[in-house]
Short mmCIF file of C-alpha atoms in Angstrom, two decimals:
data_model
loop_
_atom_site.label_atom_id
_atom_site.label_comp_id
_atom_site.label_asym_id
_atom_site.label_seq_id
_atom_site.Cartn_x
_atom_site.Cartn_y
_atom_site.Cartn_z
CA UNK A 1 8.16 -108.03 74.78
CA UNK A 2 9.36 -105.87 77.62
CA UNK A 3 10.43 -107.57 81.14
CA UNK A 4 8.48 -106.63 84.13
CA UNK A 5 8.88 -107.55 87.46
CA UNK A 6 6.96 -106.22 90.72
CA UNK A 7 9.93 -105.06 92.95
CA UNK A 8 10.15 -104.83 96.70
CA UNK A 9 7.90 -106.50 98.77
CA UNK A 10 5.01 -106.20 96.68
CA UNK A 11 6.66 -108.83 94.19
CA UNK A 12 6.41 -111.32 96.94
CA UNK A 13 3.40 -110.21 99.42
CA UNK A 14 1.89 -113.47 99.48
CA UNK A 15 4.54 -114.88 101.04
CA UNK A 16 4.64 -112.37 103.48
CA UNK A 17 1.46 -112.72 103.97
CA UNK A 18 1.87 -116.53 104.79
CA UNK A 19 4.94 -115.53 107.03
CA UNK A 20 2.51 -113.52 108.75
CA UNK A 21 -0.12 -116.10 109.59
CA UNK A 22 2.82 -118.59 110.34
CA UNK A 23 4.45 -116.78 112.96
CA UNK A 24 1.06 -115.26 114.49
CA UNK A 25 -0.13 -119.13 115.25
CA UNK A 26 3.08 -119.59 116.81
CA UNK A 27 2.82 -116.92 119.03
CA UNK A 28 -0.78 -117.73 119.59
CA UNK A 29 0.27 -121.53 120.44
CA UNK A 30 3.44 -120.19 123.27
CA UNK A 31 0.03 -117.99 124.97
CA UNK A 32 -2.52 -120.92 124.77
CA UNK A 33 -0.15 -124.08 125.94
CA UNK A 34 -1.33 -127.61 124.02
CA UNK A 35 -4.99 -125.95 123.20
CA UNK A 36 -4.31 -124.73 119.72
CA UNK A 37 -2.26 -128.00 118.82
CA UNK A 38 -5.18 -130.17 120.15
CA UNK A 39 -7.28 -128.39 118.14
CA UNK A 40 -5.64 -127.69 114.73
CA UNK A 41 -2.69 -130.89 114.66
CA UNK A 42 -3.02 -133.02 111.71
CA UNK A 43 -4.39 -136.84 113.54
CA UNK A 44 -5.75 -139.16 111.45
CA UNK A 45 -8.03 -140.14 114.05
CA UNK A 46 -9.35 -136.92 114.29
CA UNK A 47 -10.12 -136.16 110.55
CA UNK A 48 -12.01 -139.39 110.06
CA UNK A 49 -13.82 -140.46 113.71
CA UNK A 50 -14.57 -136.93 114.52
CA UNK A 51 -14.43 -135.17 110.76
CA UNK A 52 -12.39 -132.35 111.52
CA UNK A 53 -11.39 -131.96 108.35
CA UNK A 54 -10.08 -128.45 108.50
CA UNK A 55 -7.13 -129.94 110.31
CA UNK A 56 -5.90 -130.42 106.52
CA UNK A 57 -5.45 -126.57 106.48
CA UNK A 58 -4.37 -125.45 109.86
CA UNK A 59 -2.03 -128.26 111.04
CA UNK A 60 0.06 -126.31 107.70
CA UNK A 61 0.27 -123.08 110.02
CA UNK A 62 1.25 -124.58 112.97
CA UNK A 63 4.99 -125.91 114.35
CA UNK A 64 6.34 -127.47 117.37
CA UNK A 65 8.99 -124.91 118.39
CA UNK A 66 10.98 -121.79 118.01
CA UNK A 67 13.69 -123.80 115.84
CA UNK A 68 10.93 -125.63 114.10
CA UNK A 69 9.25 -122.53 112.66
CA UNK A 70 12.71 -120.72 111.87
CA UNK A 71 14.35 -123.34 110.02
CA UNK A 72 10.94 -123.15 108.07
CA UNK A 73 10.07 -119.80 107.26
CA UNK A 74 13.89 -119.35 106.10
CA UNK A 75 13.72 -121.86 103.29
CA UNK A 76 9.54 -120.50 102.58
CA UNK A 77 11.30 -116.82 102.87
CA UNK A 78 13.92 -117.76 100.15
CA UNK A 79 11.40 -120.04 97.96
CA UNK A 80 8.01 -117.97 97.93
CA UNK A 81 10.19 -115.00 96.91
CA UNK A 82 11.46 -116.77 94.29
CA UNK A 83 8.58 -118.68 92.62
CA UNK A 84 6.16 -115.88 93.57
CA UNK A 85 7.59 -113.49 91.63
CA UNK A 86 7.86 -116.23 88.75
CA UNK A 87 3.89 -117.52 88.64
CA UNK A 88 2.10 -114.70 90.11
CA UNK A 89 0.42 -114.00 93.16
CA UNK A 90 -2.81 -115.65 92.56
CA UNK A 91 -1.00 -119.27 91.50
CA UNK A 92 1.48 -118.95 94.09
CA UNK A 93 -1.14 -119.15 96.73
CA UNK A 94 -2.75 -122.00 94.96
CA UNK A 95 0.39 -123.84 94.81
CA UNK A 96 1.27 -123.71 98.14
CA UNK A 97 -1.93 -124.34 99.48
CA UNK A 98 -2.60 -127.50 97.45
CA UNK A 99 0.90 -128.46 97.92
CA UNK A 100 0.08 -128.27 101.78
CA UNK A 101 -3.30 -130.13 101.19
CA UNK A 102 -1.46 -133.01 99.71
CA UNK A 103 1.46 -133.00 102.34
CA UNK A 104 -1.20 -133.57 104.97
CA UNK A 105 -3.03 -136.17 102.85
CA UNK A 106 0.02 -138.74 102.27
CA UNK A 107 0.61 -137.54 105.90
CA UNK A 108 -2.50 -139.26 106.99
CA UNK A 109 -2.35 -142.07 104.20
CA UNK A 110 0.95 -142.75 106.20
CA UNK A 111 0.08 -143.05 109.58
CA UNK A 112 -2.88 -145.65 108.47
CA UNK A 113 -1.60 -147.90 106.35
CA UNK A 114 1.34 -148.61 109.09
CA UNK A 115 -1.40 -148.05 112.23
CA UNK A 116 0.98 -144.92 113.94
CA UNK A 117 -0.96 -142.59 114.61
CA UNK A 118 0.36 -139.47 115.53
CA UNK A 119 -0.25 -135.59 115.68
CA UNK A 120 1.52 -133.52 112.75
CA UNK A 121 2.70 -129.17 112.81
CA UNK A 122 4.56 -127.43 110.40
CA UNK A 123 4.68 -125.97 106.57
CA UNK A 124 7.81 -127.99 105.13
CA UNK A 125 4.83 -130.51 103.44
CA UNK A 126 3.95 -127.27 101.80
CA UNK A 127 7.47 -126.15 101.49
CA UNK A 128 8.55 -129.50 99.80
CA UNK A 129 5.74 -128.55 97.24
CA UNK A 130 7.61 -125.22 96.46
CA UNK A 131 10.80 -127.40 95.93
CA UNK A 132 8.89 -129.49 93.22
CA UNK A 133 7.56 -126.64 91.18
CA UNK A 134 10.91 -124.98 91.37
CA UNK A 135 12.33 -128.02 89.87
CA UNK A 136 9.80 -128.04 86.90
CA UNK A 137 10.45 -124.17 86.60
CA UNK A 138 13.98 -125.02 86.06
CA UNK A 139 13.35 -127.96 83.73
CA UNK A 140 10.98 -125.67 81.54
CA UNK A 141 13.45 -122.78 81.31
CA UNK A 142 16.41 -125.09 80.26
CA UNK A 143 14.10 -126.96 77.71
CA UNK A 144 13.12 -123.01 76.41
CA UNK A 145 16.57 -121.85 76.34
CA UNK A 146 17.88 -125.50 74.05
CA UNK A 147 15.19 -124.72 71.62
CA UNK A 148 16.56 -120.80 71.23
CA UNK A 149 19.78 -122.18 70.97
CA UNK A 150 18.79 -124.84 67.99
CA UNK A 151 16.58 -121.94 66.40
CA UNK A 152 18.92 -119.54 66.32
CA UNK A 153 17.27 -117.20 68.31
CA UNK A 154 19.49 -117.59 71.17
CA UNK A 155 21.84 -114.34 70.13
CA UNK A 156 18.87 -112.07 70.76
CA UNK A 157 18.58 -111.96 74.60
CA UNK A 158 20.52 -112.15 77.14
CA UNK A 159 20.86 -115.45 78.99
CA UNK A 160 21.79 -114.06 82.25
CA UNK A 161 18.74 -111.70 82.02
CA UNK A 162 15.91 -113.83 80.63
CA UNK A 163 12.14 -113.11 79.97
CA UNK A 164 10.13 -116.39 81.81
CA UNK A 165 7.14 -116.14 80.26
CA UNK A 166 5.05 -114.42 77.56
CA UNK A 167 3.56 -112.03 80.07
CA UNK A 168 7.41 -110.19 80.40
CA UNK A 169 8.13 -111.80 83.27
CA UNK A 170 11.78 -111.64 84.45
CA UNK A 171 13.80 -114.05 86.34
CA UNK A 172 14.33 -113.16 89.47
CA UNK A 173 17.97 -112.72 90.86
CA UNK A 174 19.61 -115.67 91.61
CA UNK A 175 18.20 -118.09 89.63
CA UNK A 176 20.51 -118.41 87.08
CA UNK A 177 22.48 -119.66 89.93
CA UNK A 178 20.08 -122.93 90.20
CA UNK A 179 20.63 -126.02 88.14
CA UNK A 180 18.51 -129.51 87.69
CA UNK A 181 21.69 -131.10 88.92
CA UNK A 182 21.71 -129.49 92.04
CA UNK A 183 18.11 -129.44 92.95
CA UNK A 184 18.23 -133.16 92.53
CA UNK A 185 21.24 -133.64 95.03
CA UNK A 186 19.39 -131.43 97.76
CA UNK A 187 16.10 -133.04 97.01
CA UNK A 188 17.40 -136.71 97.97
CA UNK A 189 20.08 -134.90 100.65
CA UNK A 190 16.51 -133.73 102.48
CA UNK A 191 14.46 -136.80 102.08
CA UNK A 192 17.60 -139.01 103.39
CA UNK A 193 17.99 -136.54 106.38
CA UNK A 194 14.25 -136.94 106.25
CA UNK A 195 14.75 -140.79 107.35
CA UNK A 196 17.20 -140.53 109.49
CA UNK A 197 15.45 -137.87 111.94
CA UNK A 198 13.38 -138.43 114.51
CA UNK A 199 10.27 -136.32 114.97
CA UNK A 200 10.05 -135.90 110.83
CA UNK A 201 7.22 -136.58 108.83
CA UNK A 202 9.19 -137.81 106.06
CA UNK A 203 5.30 -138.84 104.40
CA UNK A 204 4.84 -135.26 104.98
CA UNK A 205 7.68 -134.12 102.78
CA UNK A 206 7.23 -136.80 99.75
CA UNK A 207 3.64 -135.95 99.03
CA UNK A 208 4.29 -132.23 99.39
CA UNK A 209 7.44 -132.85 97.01
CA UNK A 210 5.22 -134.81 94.78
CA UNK A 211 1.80 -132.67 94.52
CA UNK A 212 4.14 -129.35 94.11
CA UNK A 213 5.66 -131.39 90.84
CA UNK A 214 1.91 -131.86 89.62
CA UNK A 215 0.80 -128.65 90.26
CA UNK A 216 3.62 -126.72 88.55
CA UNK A 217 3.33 -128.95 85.85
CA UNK A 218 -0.08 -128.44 85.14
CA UNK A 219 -0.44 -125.27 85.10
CA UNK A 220 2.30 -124.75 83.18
CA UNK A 221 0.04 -126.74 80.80
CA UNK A 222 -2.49 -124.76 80.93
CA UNK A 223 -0.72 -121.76 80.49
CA UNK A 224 1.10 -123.49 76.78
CA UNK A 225 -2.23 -124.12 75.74
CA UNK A 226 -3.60 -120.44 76.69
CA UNK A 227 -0.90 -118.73 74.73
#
């Protein structure tokens, strides 16, 4: 089985892509004032009284300010280049969508079950989701590399270049670098910081954390039962 590995951009042009879009509705939003927030802003009021349910997609694309957007497509730049190049293009996008789809969801689910209703920007929900499937990436590979080990088939590749998955996959550079330890301690480091802000949608950051877990696990499934 022979690694492969798109390099360059292409590897990660999805996440580009998303970059794109991300920083295009900014600049959109600093030309247009509060009329592209009014209209694409995740409000609980205004997905169920007036239906606008495609606030689910585009309050993902939107953020409140120059550092708000930064600080986010930094940690989506590092991320989607990462787990893009890990799962593919085509799940990738699924991911992160979904991911974002459930953010806004437990978003919403938040703001009426405690009656504050409030208008919500950004991508971290969707972000948080890339967190959680990197954490079931990590558990997979160190559950693969155990079973080499108690096989004995560990002596026949390299650890610090490994193969992912059956379709030659490589792991991309860095990752080696990752551990379950440490994604746990920044996981509860951002959902404490998460708290202790103000103008963070914490309910945001849990379901996107939680739905990226679900995803990633399940098609991992589905992948197992394809091979």
């Amino acid at each position: 089985m022979g690694g492969q590995r798109e390099t360059g951009w292409r590897g990660y042009r999805v996440t580009l892509a998303i970059m794109a879009i991300n920083i295009a509705a900014y600049i959109l939003c600093t030309q247009t004032g509060e009329v592209v927030y009014n209209m694409g802003s995740m409000n609980a009021e205004r997905i169920f009284v007036d239906k606008q349910y495609y606030r689910f997609v585009t309050a993902m694309f939107l953020h409140a300010d120059i550092e708000h957007i930064v600080s986010n497509m930094i940690y989506l730049a590092g991320l989607g280049q990462m787990i893009e190049q890990m799962i593919g293009h085509v799940r990738f996008a699924v991911l992160y969508l979904l991911s974002g789809f459930g953010a806004c969801a437990f978003s919403i689910m938040y703001a009426v079950l405690t009656g504050d209703i409030y208008d919500a920007v950004g991508a971290s929900g969707a972000i948080f989701g890339l967190i959680g499937a990197l954490f079931i990436l990590l558990v997979i590979r160190d559950m693969r590399r155990r079973s080499r080990r108690r096989s004995g088939d560990a002596g026949g590749m390299s650890e610090q270049v490994d193969v992912l998955d059956a379709d030659g996959r490589v792991m991309p550079d860095g990752y080696e670098n990752i551990s379950v330890g440490k994604m746990v301690y920044v996981v509860v480091y951002m959902i404490y910081a998460g708290t202790r802000a103000e103008r963070i949608d914490n309910a945001a950051h849990v379901g996107g954390l939680m739905c990226g877990l679900l995803i990633m696990a399940v098609m991992n499934l589905i992948k197992a039962r394809r091979i």
